PDB file of C-alpha atoms in Angstrom:
ATOM      1  CA  GLU Y   1      24.356 -11.324  -1.574  1.00 86.00           C
ATOM      2  CA  VAL Y   2      26.329 -12.303   1.466  1.00 90.00           C
ATOM      3  CA  THR Y   3      27.149 -15.696  -0.192  1.00 91.00           C
ATOM      4  CA  SER Y   4      27.810 -14.709  -3.533  1.00 91.00           C
ATOM      5  CA  TYR Y   5      30.820 -11.631  -1.937  1.00 90.00           C
ATOM      6  CA  SER Y   6      32.259 -14.267   0.695  1.00 92.00           C
ATOM      7  CA  GLU Y   7      32.586 -16.940  -2.369  1.00 91.00           C
ATOM      8  CA  GLY Y   8      33.880 -14.358  -4.503  1.00 88.00           C
ATOM      9  CA  GLU Y   9      35.526 -11.102  -3.326  1.00 89.00           C
ATOM     10  CA  PHE Y  10      36.363 -11.494   0.288  1.00 92.00           C
ATOM     11  CA  LYS Y  11      37.475 -15.054  -0.146  1.00 92.00           C
ATOM     12  CA  ASN Y  12      40.045 -13.887  -2.768  1.00 92.00           C
ATOM     13  CA  LEU Y  13      41.399 -11.291  -0.631  1.00 90.00           C
ATOM     14  CA  PHE Y  14      43.137 -14.264   1.089  1.00 92.00           C
ATOM     15  CA  VAL Y  15      43.492 -16.457  -1.661  1.00 91.00           C
ATOM     16  CA  ASP Y  16      45.663 -13.824  -3.570  1.00 93.00           C
ATOM     17  CA  HIS Y  17      47.392 -12.710  -0.554  1.00 93.00           C
ATOM     18  CA  GLU Y  18      49.462 -15.582   0.953  1.00 93.00           C
ATOM     19  CA  GLU Y  19      51.048 -13.278   3.516  1.00 95.00           C
ATOM     20  CA  ILE Y  20      47.255 -12.137   4.987  1.00 93.00           C
ATOM     21  CA  ALA Y  21      46.364 -15.672   4.802  1.00 93.00           C
ATOM     22  CA  ALA Y  22      49.093 -16.942   6.822  1.00 95.00           C
ATOM     23  CA  LYS Y  23      47.719 -14.842   9.824  1.00 96.00           C
ATOM     24  CA  ILE Y  24      44.487 -16.511  10.091  1.00 96.00           C
ATOM     25  CA  GLY Y  25      43.997 -18.422  13.140  1.00 95.00           C
ATOM     26  CA  SER Y  26      43.844 -22.118  13.249  1.00 92.00           C
ATOM     27  CA  GLY Y  27      40.429 -22.048  15.879  1.00 92.00           C
ATOM     28  CA  LYS Y  28      37.157 -24.025  14.404  1.00 89.00           C
ATOM     29  CA  SER Y  29      35.584 -20.642  13.817  1.00 91.00           C
ATOM     30  CA  ASP Y  30      38.589 -18.486  12.396  1.00 95.00           C
ATOM     31  CA  ASN Y  31      38.210 -19.472   8.662  1.00 94.00           C
ATOM     32  CA  ASN Y  32      34.804 -19.511   7.545  1.00 92.00           C
ATOM     33  CA  LYS Y  33      33.561 -18.523   4.407  1.00 92.00           C
ATOM     34  CA  SER Y  34      32.239 -15.192   5.640  1.00 93.00           C
ATOM     35  CA  THR Y  35      34.318 -14.571   8.939  1.00 94.00           C
ATOM     36  CA  LYS Y  36      37.845 -14.801   9.283  1.00 95.00           C
ATOM     37  CA  VAL Y  37      40.262 -13.877  12.371  1.00 96.00           C
ATOM     38  CA  VAL Y  38      43.310 -12.309  11.233  1.00 95.00           C
ATOM     39  CA  SER Y  39      46.093 -11.463  13.623  1.00 95.00           C
ATOM     40  CA  GLY Y  40      43.384 -11.837  16.367  1.00 93.00           C
ATOM     41  CA  ARG Y  41      40.952  -9.576  14.945  1.00 92.00           C
ATOM     42  CA  LYS Y  42      37.671 -10.654  13.353  1.00 92.00           C
ATOM     43  CA  ILE Y  43      36.443  -9.858  10.054  1.00 93.00           C
ATOM     44  CA  SER Y  44      32.923 -10.888   9.110  1.00 92.00           C
ATOM     45  CA  VAL Y  45      30.880 -10.385   6.110  1.00 93.00           C
ATOM     46  CA  LEU Y  46      27.180  -9.740   7.203  1.00 91.00           C
ATOM     47  CA  PRO Y  47      23.662  -9.164   5.779  1.00 90.00           C
ATOM     48  CA  ALA Y  48      22.447  -5.541   6.248  1.00 87.00           C
ATOM     49  CA  ASN Y  49      19.596  -5.475   8.784  1.00 85.00           C
ATOM     50  CA  LYS Y  50      18.791  -4.604  12.527  1.00 79.00           C
ATOM     51  CA  ARG Y  51      20.151  -7.613  14.060  1.00 82.00           C
ATOM     52  CA  THR Y  52      23.629  -7.305  12.334  1.00 81.00           C
ATOM     53  CA  ILE Y  53      24.215  -3.777  13.080  1.00 76.00           C
ATOM     54  CA  THR Y  54      22.795  -3.790  17.071  1.00 74.00           C
ATOM     55  CA  ASN Y  55      24.923  -4.751  19.969  1.00 76.00           C
ATOM     56  CA  ARG Y  56      27.923  -4.867  18.142  1.00 79.00           C
ATOM     57  CA  GLN Y  57      31.354  -2.854  18.145  1.00 82.00           C
ATOM     58  CA  PHE Y  58      33.217  -2.132  14.871  1.00 85.00           C
ATOM     59  CA  GLY Y  59      36.706  -0.718  14.616  1.00 87.00           C
ATOM     60  CA  PHE Y  60      36.252  -0.561  10.903  1.00 90.00           C
ATOM     61  CA  MET Y  61      33.007  -0.842   9.530  1.00 89.00           C
ATOM     62  CA  VAL Y  62      31.823  -0.842   5.609  1.00 90.00           C
ATOM     63  CA  GLY Y  63      28.452  -0.517   3.987  1.00 90.00           C
ATOM     64  CA  ASP Y  64      28.272  -1.003   0.372  1.00 90.00           C
ATOM     65  CA  GLU Y  65      25.143  -0.080  -1.764  1.00 91.00           C
ATOM     66  CA  ILE Y  66      23.511   1.487   1.107  1.00 92.00           C
ATOM     67  CA  ASP Y  67      20.483   2.614  -1.146  1.00 94.00           C
ATOM     68  CA  SER Y  68      19.701  -0.797  -2.038  1.00 92.00           C
ATOM     69  CA  TYR Y  69      19.032  -1.209   2.269  1.00 91.00           C
ATOM     70  CA  THR Y  70      15.640  -0.927   3.998  1.00 90.00           C
ATOM     71  CA  PRO Y  71      14.648   2.584   4.152  1.00 90.00           C
ATOM     72  CA  ALA Y  72      14.474   2.788   7.897  1.00 87.00           C
ATOM     73  CA  LEU Y  73      18.573   1.298   7.981  1.00 88.00           C
ATOM     74  CA  ARG Y  74      19.830   3.495   4.739  1.00 89.00           C
ATOM     75  CA  SER Y  75      18.550   6.621   6.337  1.00 86.00           C
ATOM     76  CA  SER Y  76      20.731   5.897   9.707  1.00 84.00           C
ATOM     77  CA  PHE Y  77      23.494   4.062   8.645  1.00 84.00           C
ATOM     78  CA  LEU Y  78      25.668   6.441   9.318  1.00 82.00           C
ATOM     79  CA  ASP Y  79      24.829   7.314  12.671  1.00 82.00           C
ATOM     80  CA  GLN Y  80      24.391   3.574  13.385  1.00 82.00           C
ATOM     81  CA  ALA Y  81      27.861   2.857  12.394  1.00 82.00           C
ATOM     82  CA  ARG Y  82      29.075   5.595  14.296  1.00 81.00           C
ATOM     83  CA  VAL Y  83      27.385   4.627  17.478  1.00 83.00           C
ATOM     84  CA  ARG Y  84      28.696   0.787  16.703  1.00 81.00           C
ATOM     85  CA  GLY Y  85      32.366   2.227  17.090  1.00 79.00           C
ATOM     86  CA  ARG Y  86      32.182   4.775  19.783  1.00 79.00           C
ATOM     87  CA  THR Y  87      34.403   2.579  22.322  1.00 78.00           C
ATOM     88  CA  LEU Y  88      36.980   3.071  20.082  1.00 78.00           C
ATOM     89  CA  GLY Y  89      36.845   6.732  19.913  1.00 77.00           C
ATOM     90  CA  SER Y  90      38.872   8.724  17.053  1.00 75.00           C
ATOM     91  CA  ASP Y  91      40.132   4.806  15.929  1.00 79.00           C
ATOM     92  CA  ARG Y  92      37.169   3.936  14.291  1.00 84.00           C
ATOM     93  CA  LYS Y  93      36.752   4.154  10.905  1.00 89.00           C
ATOM     94  CA  VAL Y  94      33.141   3.958   8.822  1.00 89.00           C
ATOM     95  CA  GLY Y  95      33.083   3.526   5.214  1.00 92.00           C
ATOM     96  CA  MET Y  96      30.068   4.135   2.932  1.00 93.00           C
ATOM     97  CA  ALA Y  97      29.546   3.762  -0.871  1.00 95.00           C
ATOM     98  CA  SER Y  98      26.800   3.542  -3.250  1.00 95.00           C
ATOM     99  CA  HIS Y  99      24.707   4.286  -6.525  1.00 95.00           C
ATOM    100  CA  PRO Y 100      22.597   7.470  -5.153  1.00 94.00           C
ATOM    101  CA  ASP Y 101      19.204   5.807  -5.977  1.00 94.00           C
ATOM    102  CA  ALA Y 102      17.339   6.995  -3.131  1.00 92.00           C
ATOM    103  CA  GLY Y 103      17.419  10.641  -3.589  1.00 91.00           C
ATOM    104  CA  TRP Y 104      18.999  13.331  -1.413  1.00 91.00           C
ATOM    105  CA  THR Y 105      17.442  12.797   1.705  1.00 88.00           C
ATOM    106  CA  SER Y 106      18.168   9.266   2.204  1.00 89.00           C
ATOM    107  CA  GLY Y 107      21.061   6.919   2.087  1.00 92.00           C
ATOM    108  CA  ILE Y 108      24.509   7.610   0.284  1.00 95.00           C
ATOM    109  CA  SER Y 109      23.144  11.151  -0.491  1.00 94.00           C
ATOM    110  CA  LEU Y 110      22.425  12.290   2.739  1.00 91.00           C
ATOM    111  CA  GLY Y 111      25.556  10.768   4.039  1.00 91.00           C
ATOM    112  CA  TRP Y 112      27.565  12.636   1.350  1.00 95.00           C
ATOM    113  CA  THR Y 113      25.697  15.930   2.447  1.00 94.00           C
ATOM    114  CA  GLU Y 114      26.923  15.514   6.074  1.00 91.00           C
ATOM    115  CA  SER Y 115      30.466  15.087   5.133  1.00 94.00           C
ATOM    116  CA  SER Y 116      32.944  17.395   3.557  1.00 97.00           C
ATOM    117  CA  ARG Y 117      30.915  17.289   0.596  1.00 97.00           C
ATOM    118  CA  GLY Y 118      34.017  16.834  -2.027  1.00 98.00           C
ATOM    119  CA  ILE Y 119      33.370  16.924  -5.788  1.00 98.00           C
ATOM    120  CA  TYR Y 120      36.063  16.467  -8.184  1.00 98.00           C
ATOM    121  CA  VAL Y 121      37.611  19.522 -10.022  1.00 98.00           C
ATOM    122  CA  TRP Y 122      39.734  19.262 -13.290  1.00 98.00           C
ATOM    123  CA  PRO Y 123      41.349  21.371 -16.038  1.00 98.00           C
ATOM    124  CA  CYS Y 124      40.306  21.664 -19.405  1.00 98.00           C
ATOM    125  CA  ALA Y 125      42.932  20.010 -21.652  1.00 98.00           C
ATOM    126  CA  GLU Y 126      42.652  22.847 -24.415  1.00 98.00           C
ATOM    127  CA  CYS Y 127      42.354  26.070 -22.258  1.00 98.00           C
ATOM    128  CA  GLY Y 128      43.446  24.838 -18.666  1.00 98.00           C
ATOM    129  CA  MET Y 129      40.343  26.649 -17.063  1.00 98.00           C
ATOM    130  CA  HIS Y 130      38.604  24.511 -14.083  1.00 98.00           C
ATOM    131  CA  SER Y 131      35.436  22.950 -14.000  1.00 98.00           C
ATOM    132  CA  SER Y 132      33.927  19.674 -12.638  1.00 98.00           C
ATOM    133  CA  PRO Y 133      32.154  16.671 -13.782  1.00 97.00           C
ATOM    134  CA  PHE Y 134      29.418  16.633 -11.854  1.00 97.00           C
ATOM    135  CA  PRO Y 135      29.502  19.956  -9.107  1.00 97.00           C
ATOM    136  CA  THR Y 136      25.834  18.858  -7.602  1.00 96.00           C
ATOM    137  CA  ARG Y 137      23.425  21.906  -6.459  1.00 95.00           C
ATOM    138  CA  PHE Y 138      25.785  21.971  -3.691  1.00 96.00           C
ATOM    139  CA  TRP Y 139      28.557  23.720  -5.362  1.00 97.00           C
ATOM    140  CA  PRO Y 140      26.510  25.967  -7.417  1.00 96.00           C
ATOM    141  CA  ASP Y 141      29.464  28.359  -8.412  1.00 96.00           C
ATOM    142  CA  VAL Y 142      31.545  25.507  -9.705  1.00 98.00           C
ATOM    143  CA  PRO Y 143      30.611  25.238 -13.807  1.00 98.00           C
ATOM    144  CA  ARG Y 144      30.244  21.742 -14.921  1.00 98.00           C
ATOM    145  CA  MET Y 145      32.025  19.978 -17.993  1.00 98.00           C
ATOM    146  CA  ASN Y 146      29.100  18.164 -19.831  1.00 96.00           C
ATOM    147  CA  LEU Y 147      29.019  15.078 -21.731  1.00 97.00           C
ATOM    148  CA  VAL Y 148      27.515  15.949 -24.844  1.00 97.00           C
ATOM    149  CA  TYR Y 149      26.675  13.884 -28.498  1.00 96.00           C
ATOM    150  CA  ASP Y 150      24.466  14.468 -31.364  1.00 95.00           C
ATOM    151  CA  ASP Y 151      21.017  13.540 -31.629  1.00 91.00           C
ATOM    152  CA  ALA Y 152      20.021  11.398 -34.633  1.00 87.00           C
ATOM    153  CA  GLY Y 153      16.794  13.180 -34.710  1.00 85.00           C
ATOM    154  CA  GLU Y 154      13.006  12.371 -34.469  1.00 85.00           C
ATOM    155  CA  GLY Y 155      12.202   9.094 -36.245  1.00 87.00           C
ATOM    156  CA  ALA Y 156      15.669   7.558 -35.909  1.00 90.00           C
ATOM    157  CA  ASP Y 157      15.558   3.978 -34.751  1.00 92.00           C
ATOM    158  CA  ARG Y 158      17.707   3.042 -31.444  1.00 93.00           C
ATOM    159  CA  THR Y 159      20.499   1.348 -33.385  1.00 94.00           C
ATOM    160  CA  GLU Y 160      21.299   4.587 -35.309  1.00 93.00           C
ATOM    161  CA  ARG Y 161      20.642   6.881 -32.614  1.00 93.00           C
ATOM    162  CA  ILE Y 162      23.305   4.775 -30.291  1.00 93.00           C
ATOM    163  CA  ALA Y 163      25.644   4.731 -33.383  1.00 94.00           C
ATOM    164  CA  MET Y 164      25.489   8.584 -33.594  1.00 94.00           C
ATOM    165  CA  ALA Y 165      25.909   8.900 -29.709  1.00 93.00           C
ATOM    166  CA  LYS Y 166      28.727   7.001 -29.992  1.00 93.00           C
ATOM    167  CA  LYS Y 167      30.443   8.585 -32.963  1.00 94.00           C
ATOM    168  CA  THR Y 168      29.911  12.153 -31.467  1.00 96.00           C
ATOM    169  CA  ALA Y 169      30.148  11.669 -27.701  1.00 96.00           C
ATOM    170  CA  ALA Y 170      32.480  14.208 -26.027  1.00 97.00           C
ATOM    171  CA  MET Y 171      33.137  16.232 -22.991  1.00 98.00           C
ATOM    172  CA  MET Y 172      32.410  19.961 -23.548  1.00 98.00           C
ATOM    173  CA  CYS Y 173      34.578  22.617 -21.665  1.00 98.00           C
ATOM    174  CA  PRO Y 174      31.818  25.271 -19.956  1.00 98.00           C
ATOM    175  CA  HIS Y 175      34.722  27.868 -20.574  1.00 98.00           C
ATOM    176  CA  CYS Y 176      36.023  27.446 -24.279  1.00 98.00           C
ATOM    177  CA  GLY Y 177      33.302  25.207 -25.755  1.00 97.00           C
ATOM    178  CA  ALA Y 178      36.290  22.837 -26.525  1.00 98.00           C
ATOM    179  CA  LEU Y 179      34.992  18.959 -27.398  1.00 98.00           C
ATOM    180  CA  LEU Y 180      37.406  16.775 -25.616  1.00 98.00           C
ATOM    181  CA  ASP Y 181      37.931  13.062 -26.602  1.00 96.00           C
ATOM    182  CA  ASP Y 182      39.042  10.321 -24.142  1.00 96.00           C
ATOM    183  CA  SER Y 183      42.398  10.841 -24.199  1.00 97.00           C
ATOM    184  CA  GLN Y 184      42.158  14.521 -23.444  1.00 98.00           C
ATOM    185  CA  ARG Y 185      39.546  13.122 -20.534  1.00 98.00           C
ATOM    186  CA  HIS Y 186      41.933  10.909 -19.083  1.00 98.00           C
ATOM    187  CA  GLU Y 187      44.791  13.546 -18.886  1.00 97.00           C
ATOM    188  CA  MET Y 188      42.251  15.851 -17.097  1.00 98.00           C
ATOM    189  CA  ILE Y 189      41.480  12.825 -14.645  1.00 98.00           C
ATOM    190  CA  ASP Y 190      45.124  12.389 -13.834  1.00 98.00           C
ATOM    191  CA  LEU Y 191      45.342  16.278 -13.168  1.00 97.00           C
ATOM    192  CA  GLY Y 192      42.080  16.604 -11.165  1.00 97.00           C
ATOM    193  CA  ILE Y 193      41.840  17.180  -7.451  1.00 97.00           C
ATOM    194  CA  TRP Y 194      39.122  16.922  -5.005  1.00 98.00           C
ATOM    195  CA  LEU Y 195      37.429  20.184  -3.719  1.00 98.00           C
ATOM    196  CA  HIS Y 196      36.040  20.192  -0.248  1.00 98.00           C
ATOM    197  CA  GLN Y 197      34.200  22.569   2.063  1.00 97.00           C
ATOM    198  CA  GLY Y 198      36.214  25.315   3.787  1.00 97.00           C
ATOM    199  CA  GLN Y 199      38.133  25.553   0.336  1.00 98.00           C
ATOM    200  CA  THR Y 200      37.117  27.937  -2.522  1.00 97.00           C
ATOM    201  CA  PHE Y 201      37.265  27.369  -6.391  1.00 98.00           C
ATOM    202  CA  ASP Y 202      38.914  29.624  -8.747  1.00 97.00           C
ATOM    203  CA  ALA Y 203      38.305  28.926 -12.514  1.00 97.00           C
ATOM    204  CA  THR Y 204      41.827  29.695 -13.278  1.00 97.00           C
ATOM    205  CA  LEU Y 205      43.638  28.215 -10.163  1.00 96.00           C
ATOM    206  CA  GLY Y 206      41.213  25.393  -9.655  1.00 96.00           C
ATOM    207  CA  VAL Y 207      41.136  24.578  -5.736  1.00 97.00           C
ATOM    208  CA  CYS Y 208      42.399  27.004  -2.895  1.00 97.00           C
ATOM    209  CA  GLY Y 209      42.453  26.993   0.668  1.00 97.00           C
ATOM    210  CA  GLU Y 210      42.116  24.528   3.612  1.00 96.00           C
ATOM    211  CA  ILE Y 211      39.821  21.883   4.030  1.00 96.00           C
ATOM    212  CA  ASP Y 212      37.140  22.345   7.324  1.00 95.00           C
ATOM    213  CA  ASP Y 213      37.902  20.078  10.051  1.00 92.00           C
ATOM    214  CA  ASN Y 214      35.116  17.825   9.518  1.00 89.00           C
ATOM    215  CA  PRO Y 215      35.715  13.979  10.367  1.00 86.00           C
ATOM    216  CA  ALA Y 216      33.720  12.883   7.681  1.00 91.00           C
ATOM    217  CA  ARG Y 217      35.321  12.952   3.826  1.00 94.00           C
ATOM    218  CA  GLY Y 218      32.818  12.870   1.358  1.00 96.00           C
ATOM    219  CA  PHE Y 219      33.335  12.006  -2.441  1.00 98.00           C
ATOM    220  CA  TRP Y 220      30.931  12.228  -5.385  1.00 97.00           C
ATOM    221  CA  ILE Y 221      32.340   9.939  -7.804  1.00 96.00           C
ATOM    222  CA  HIS Y 222      30.534  10.357 -11.548  1.00 96.00           C
ATOM    223  CA  GLY Y 223      31.015   8.366 -14.452  1.00 95.00           C
ATOM    224  CA  THR Y 224      32.931  10.319 -16.425  1.00 96.00           C
ATOM    225  CA  MET Y 225      35.807  10.441 -13.886  1.00 97.00           C
ATOM    226  CA  SER Y 226      36.355   6.651 -14.971  1.00 96.00           C
ATOM    227  CA  LYS Y 227      38.827   5.502 -17.393  1.00 96.00           C
ATOM    228  CA  MET Y 228      37.269   2.095 -17.540  1.00 95.00           C
ATOM    229  CA  VAL Y 229      34.294   3.067 -19.728  1.00 92.00           C
ATOM    230  CA  GLY Y 230      34.744   5.643 -22.728  1.00 92.00           C
ATOM    231  CA  VAL Y 231      32.716   8.657 -23.119  1.00 91.00           C
TER     232      VAL Y 231
END
């Protein structure tokens, strides 16, 4: 995975940005596939294991696909990352991202529950009332706007079921019951806002109040929030 990422995305960060590439050092170890020294700062792509985590200090550390790590590492990654940047104090930053495959007690979901627990809130394109594409169980008072579609019925083959789902798929407003198409969903995505702990939800007004003073910001991203795919 390190080799694949280094030869693809990581390399392209410099190939596609000449001004950044010009800042790469001229030393023998300054410009390798998985390591670059840019303006004196070392940037490395590392495999996720104990050996790469311990005895290091990072100013900015990113863990991707946390839930694919070993159970011991994914359950402690946030704490490990905080320790690895402690000499920098509030100047250090940690980023974590993953599909939530490990459940609520480990990995990215555990990290999210320790954060500001941000969920997305948007207004219905028909009635203007607010809801969330995925409020999670931690925001029980926020209504969910569900993806709905017709069932082809018992006995229908897979091709027929998929065709029916594609033809009838829509977002259903929990307030007015309107069935919203992709153009309306895109409109709602543009008008949406994040709701974090400390703030309150109002179906008419949306998000109200100020965010708690939590240094960790969490964002739960649901597939229906993406314009790259249709319902």
